C-alpha cells in the first residue's frame, strides 16, 4: 500500500526513511511546491504567459473561464501545486463528463493544478479550485508571485470577477460588463492586448477625486473599484510594487549589480457580477480571455470556445450540490 498522502495527512511510520525526510523538509520550509505529474519531470514556465483563476471570485466566474481556456486550448495537466495556504481538495476529474470512462475519468482533480501543451508553447494555466485558508491570502499571493518571478514568467493574466455594486454612472451606460487593468511595465495598447471593444478599462469612469487613491490611474482604479475578485487585487498590487521597486532602484557608482529577472506584468480581465451565476457574462469573459491570450502569444486566430463540463454542472446542479469549488 502507498504510504504517502497527497493532502495534509501524516506519513505512516512504515514509510521509507527518504519519504519521511522529504516530508520533514517540506513542513520545515513551508514553501509552495510545484510537482510535475511526470516522474522526475520539471515544469518550465520561463517566458510563459501564466493565466491564473481568481480563487474566490463571485459565482466562480474566474474559475469557470479558466476551465474554458483549458478545454479550448486542449491543455493537459502538467503539475500539481501544493501550498499550506490552500485548503486541501481531491475530487473526480473536472474535465470528464458525468458517466465518462477511461483514463481521464479516473484522474483525480486537486486544489491547484498547472496545465500546459506542447502544441501551445509559452502558455501555462493555473487553476485554483480550492479556497485559501482564512487570513492567508496575502501570504499565498506572495508565494505565487515569488515562484512565478523565479521561474521567469513573462506575464500574468488573472481571470476573475468584480462586484457589480461598485458600478458608477459611466458603468451603467457602458455597452459591456467586462473590465481590464494592467500594471507593471509599459501598458500595452488595446490592439496589443487583444481586448478590442469587448472590455473597458477598469477606471474608465473615474473622477478627479478617485485619481487621488493611487500614484497611477491603474492603481487608483484597483483601490477604488476592485472588490470580490479573490486574489486579483493583491496580485495586481504585488506586480505594481515590484515594478515600482525595479524602476526606482539606482545602482551605486562603480557597482555592477548581478542580473535579475524582470518582474512580470499583470493583467486582470474582470466581469462585473454578483453572487448568482451569469452564464452569458461567463461566455463573454471566456471569449475575451481567448482573444487576449491569442494576442499575447501572437497566434493567428484564437481557438474556438469549447465549454468545459463544469459549465454544464453549474447550470444543472442545485446550489447545495455544487462541489467543483470549495
PDB file of C-alpha atoms in Angstrom, residues 16-150:
ATOM      1  CA  UNK A  16      10.665   4.755   3.636  1.00  0.00           C
ATOM      2  CA  UNK A  17      13.179   6.963   5.504  1.00  0.00           C
ATOM      3  CA  UNK A  18      13.747   9.160   2.446  1.00  0.00           C
ATOM      4  CA  UNK A  19       9.990   9.799   2.148  1.00  0.00           C
ATOM      5  CA  UNK A  20       9.807  10.838   5.797  1.00  0.00           C
ATOM      6  CA  UNK A  21      12.863  13.049   5.276  1.00  0.00           C
ATOM      7  CA  UNK A  22      11.260  14.802   2.270  1.00  0.00           C
ATOM      8  CA  UNK A  23       8.047  15.331   4.217  1.00  0.00           C
ATOM      9  CA  UNK A  24      10.012  16.826   7.106  1.00  0.00           C
ATOM     10  CA  UNK A  25      11.786  19.184   4.736  1.00  0.00           C
ATOM     11  CA  UNK A  26       8.501  20.304   3.216  1.00  0.00           C
ATOM     12  CA  UNK A  27       6.931  21.028   6.593  1.00  0.00           C
ATOM     13  CA  UNK A  28      10.060  22.831   7.807  1.00  0.00           C
ATOM     14  CA  UNK A  29      10.344  25.113   4.821  1.00  0.00           C
ATOM     15  CA  UNK A  30       6.605  25.576   4.333  1.00  0.00           C
ATOM     16  CA  UNK A  31       7.097  26.888   0.815  1.00  0.00           C
ATOM     17  CA  UNK A  32       4.826  26.348  -2.150  1.00  0.00           C
ATOM     18  CA  UNK A  33       5.809  23.362  -4.262  1.00  0.00           C
ATOM     19  CA  UNK A  34       5.080  22.570  -7.897  1.00  0.00           C
ATOM     20  CA  UNK A  35       5.191  18.831  -8.519  1.00  0.00           C
ATOM     21  CA  UNK A  36       5.311  17.564 -12.092  1.00  0.00           C
ATOM     22  CA  UNK A  37       2.908  14.763 -12.994  1.00  0.00           C
ATOM     23  CA  UNK A  38       5.812  13.057 -14.765  1.00  0.00           C
ATOM     24  CA  UNK A  39       8.223  11.144 -12.566  1.00  0.00           C
ATOM     25  CA  UNK A  40      11.339  13.263 -12.147  1.00  0.00           C
ATOM     26  CA  UNK A  41       9.995  15.913 -14.531  1.00  0.00           C
ATOM     27  CA  UNK A  42      10.194  19.680 -14.141  1.00  0.00           C
ATOM     28  CA  UNK A  43       7.684  22.320 -15.119  1.00  0.00           C
ATOM     29  CA  UNK A  44       9.100  25.056 -17.315  1.00  0.00           C
ATOM     30  CA  UNK A  45       7.334  28.445 -17.217  1.00  0.00           C
ATOM     31  CA  UNK A  46      10.208  30.607 -18.459  1.00  0.00           C
ATOM     32  CA  UNK A  47       8.902  33.225 -20.879  1.00  0.00           C
ATOM     33  CA  UNK A  48       5.350  31.954 -20.450  1.00  0.00           C
ATOM     34  CA  UNK A  49       2.075  33.786 -20.182  1.00  0.00           C
ATOM     35  CA  UNK A  50       0.617  32.444 -16.930  1.00  0.00           C
ATOM     36  CA  UNK A  51      -3.177  32.522 -16.663  1.00  0.00           C
ATOM     37  CA  UNK A  52      -4.485  32.325 -13.091  1.00  0.00           C
ATOM     38  CA  UNK A  53      -8.055  31.985 -11.821  1.00  0.00           C
ATOM     39  CA  UNK A  54      -9.341  34.464  -9.251  1.00  0.00           C
ATOM     40  CA  UNK A  55      -9.601  31.878  -6.459  1.00  0.00           C
ATOM     41  CA  UNK A  56     -12.666  33.141  -4.642  1.00  0.00           C
ATOM     42  CA  UNK A  57     -14.262  35.121  -7.458  1.00  0.00           C
ATOM     43  CA  UNK A  58     -18.001  35.760  -7.311  1.00  0.00           C
ATOM     44  CA  UNK A  59     -20.122  32.963  -8.840  1.00  0.00           C
ATOM     45  CA  UNK A  60     -16.840  31.153  -9.627  1.00  0.00           C
ATOM     46  CA  UNK A  61     -16.558  33.405 -12.677  1.00  0.00           C
ATOM     47  CA  UNK A  62     -12.775  33.267 -12.962  1.00  0.00           C
ATOM     48  CA  UNK A  63     -12.604  29.539 -12.276  1.00  0.00           C
ATOM     49  CA  UNK A  64     -15.238  28.723 -14.908  1.00  0.00           C
ATOM     50  CA  UNK A  65     -13.394  30.821 -17.502  1.00  0.00           C
ATOM     51  CA  UNK A  66     -10.078  29.140 -16.715  1.00  0.00           C
ATOM     52  CA  UNK A  67     -11.751  25.753 -17.245  1.00  0.00           C
ATOM     53  CA  UNK A  68     -12.903  27.037 -20.634  1.00  0.00           C
ATOM     54  CA  UNK A  69      -9.347  28.039 -21.566  1.00  0.00           C
ATOM     55  CA  UNK A  70      -8.041  24.598 -20.621  1.00  0.00           C
ATOM     56  CA  UNK A  71     -10.720  22.928 -22.762  1.00  0.00           C
ATOM     57  CA  UNK A  72     -10.446  25.339 -25.696  1.00  0.00           C
ATOM     58  CA  UNK A  73      -6.644  25.183 -25.944  1.00  0.00           C
ATOM     59  CA  UNK A  74      -6.777  21.418 -25.276  1.00  0.00           C
ATOM     60  CA  UNK A  75      -4.277  21.621 -22.436  1.00  0.00           C
ATOM     61  CA  UNK A  76      -3.247  18.738 -20.224  1.00  0.00           C
ATOM     62  CA  UNK A  77      -2.294  18.659 -16.567  1.00  0.00           C
ATOM     63  CA  UNK A  78       1.447  19.235 -16.214  1.00  0.00           C
ATOM     64  CA  UNK A  79       1.828  19.680 -12.465  1.00  0.00           C
ATOM     65  CA  UNK A  80       0.119  19.865  -9.098  1.00  0.00           C
ATOM     66  CA  UNK A  81       0.715  22.903  -6.916  1.00  0.00           C
ATOM     67  CA  UNK A  82       0.923  22.415  -3.160  1.00  0.00           C
ATOM     68  CA  UNK A  83       0.685  25.223  -0.625  1.00  0.00           C
ATOM     69  CA  UNK A  84      -0.099  25.245   3.070  1.00  0.00           C
ATOM     70  CA  UNK A  85      -2.183  28.368   2.407  1.00  0.00           C
ATOM     71  CA  UNK A  86      -4.694  26.467   0.211  1.00  0.00           C
ATOM     72  CA  UNK A  87      -7.453  24.292   1.597  1.00  0.00           C
ATOM     73  CA  UNK A  88      -6.863  20.655   0.576  1.00  0.00           C
ATOM     74  CA  UNK A  89      -9.151  19.206  -2.075  1.00  0.00           C
ATOM     75  CA  UNK A  90      -9.443  15.960  -4.037  1.00  0.00           C
ATOM     76  CA  UNK A  91     -12.315  15.115  -6.359  1.00  0.00           C
ATOM     77  CA  UNK A  92     -13.195  13.312  -9.558  1.00  0.00           C
ATOM     78  CA  UNK A  93     -11.788  14.752 -12.779  1.00  0.00           C
ATOM     79  CA  UNK A  94     -13.249  18.176 -13.531  1.00  0.00           C
ATOM     80  CA  UNK A  95     -12.758  17.597 -17.256  1.00  0.00           C
ATOM     81  CA  UNK A  96     -14.521  14.254 -17.590  1.00  0.00           C
ATOM     82  CA  UNK A  97     -18.198  14.352 -18.479  1.00  0.00           C
ATOM     83  CA  UNK A  98     -20.549  12.623 -15.995  1.00  0.00           C
ATOM     84  CA  UNK A  99     -20.561   8.872 -16.635  1.00  0.00           C
ATOM     85  CA  UNK A 100     -17.417   9.000 -18.770  1.00  0.00           C
ATOM     86  CA  UNK A 101     -14.983   6.090 -18.704  1.00  0.00           C
ATOM     87  CA  UNK A 102     -11.267   5.793 -19.348  1.00  0.00           C
ATOM     88  CA  UNK A 103      -8.044   7.336 -18.064  1.00  0.00           C
ATOM     89  CA  UNK A 104      -9.378  10.905 -17.869  1.00  0.00           C
ATOM     90  CA  UNK A 105     -12.376   9.864 -15.774  1.00  0.00           C
ATOM     91  CA  UNK A 106     -10.060   8.011 -13.386  1.00  0.00           C
ATOM     92  CA  UNK A 107      -7.870  11.078 -12.828  1.00  0.00           C
ATOM     93  CA  UNK A 108      -8.196  12.996  -9.590  1.00  0.00           C
ATOM     94  CA  UNK A 109      -8.521  16.770  -9.628  1.00  0.00           C
ATOM     95  CA  UNK A 110      -6.730  18.574  -6.806  1.00  0.00           C
ATOM     96  CA  UNK A 111      -6.816  22.022  -5.224  1.00  0.00           C
ATOM     97  CA  UNK A 112      -4.366  23.697  -7.616  1.00  0.00           C
ATOM     98  CA  UNK A 113      -3.074  22.417 -10.941  1.00  0.00           C
ATOM     99  CA  UNK A 114      -0.981  23.737 -13.836  1.00  0.00           C
ATOM    100  CA  UNK A 115      -1.993  22.939 -17.412  1.00  0.00           C
ATOM    101  CA  UNK A 116       0.239  23.100 -20.486  1.00  0.00           C
ATOM    102  CA  UNK A 117       0.515  21.700 -24.007  1.00  0.00           C
ATOM    103  CA  UNK A 118       3.387  21.258 -26.435  1.00  0.00           C
ATOM    104  CA  UNK A 119       1.021  22.472 -29.157  1.00  0.00           C
ATOM    105  CA  UNK A 120       0.696  25.849 -27.376  1.00  0.00           C
ATOM    106  CA  UNK A 121       4.210  26.762 -26.213  1.00  0.00           C
ATOM    107  CA  UNK A 122       4.705  29.641 -23.803  1.00  0.00           C
ATOM    108  CA  UNK A 123       1.270  29.181 -22.213  1.00  0.00           C
ATOM    109  CA  UNK A 124       0.649  27.895 -18.696  1.00  0.00           C
ATOM    110  CA  UNK A 125      -2.721  27.907 -16.945  1.00  0.00           C
ATOM    111  CA  UNK A 126      -3.038  27.674 -13.161  1.00  0.00           C
ATOM    112  CA  UNK A 127      -6.446  26.604 -11.937  1.00  0.00           C
ATOM    113  CA  UNK A 128      -7.053  27.344  -8.247  1.00  0.00           C
ATOM    114  CA  UNK A 129     -10.087  25.255  -7.451  1.00  0.00           C
ATOM    115  CA  UNK A 130      -9.932  25.325  -3.657  1.00  0.00           C
ATOM    116  CA  UNK A 131     -10.269  28.215  -1.249  1.00  0.00           C
ATOM    117  CA  UNK A 132      -7.483  29.981   0.608  1.00  0.00           C
ATOM    118  CA  UNK A 133      -7.084  29.476   4.345  1.00  0.00           C
ATOM    119  CA  UNK A 134      -8.645  32.384   6.194  1.00  0.00           C
ATOM    120  CA  UNK A 135      -6.156  35.182   6.719  1.00  0.00           C
ATOM    121  CA  UNK A 136      -3.575  33.682   4.329  1.00  0.00           C
ATOM    122  CA  UNK A 137      -4.491  35.370   1.041  1.00  0.00           C
ATOM    123  CA  UNK A 138      -1.574  37.812   1.041  1.00  0.00           C
ATOM    124  CA  UNK A 139       0.853  35.079   2.056  1.00  0.00           C
ATOM    125  CA  UNK A 140      -0.362  32.859  -0.770  1.00  0.00           C
ATOM    126  CA  UNK A 141      -0.095  35.675  -3.310  1.00  0.00           C
ATOM    127  CA  UNK A 142       3.461  36.368  -2.142  1.00  0.00           C
ATOM    128  CA  UNK A 143       4.345  32.686  -2.608  1.00  0.00           C
ATOM    129  CA  UNK A 144       2.747  32.580  -6.042  1.00  0.00           C
ATOM    130  CA  UNK A 145       4.495  35.783  -7.125  1.00  0.00           C
ATOM    131  CA  UNK A 146       7.894  34.558  -5.903  1.00  0.00           C
ATOM    132  CA  UNK A 147       7.503  31.281  -7.778  1.00  0.00           C
ATOM    133  CA  UNK A 148       6.315  32.979 -10.985  1.00  0.00           C
ATOM    134  CA  UNK A 149       9.143  35.506 -10.976  1.00  0.00           C
ATOM    135  CA  UNK A 150      11.855  32.994 -10.119  1.00  0.00           C
TER     136      UNK A 150
END
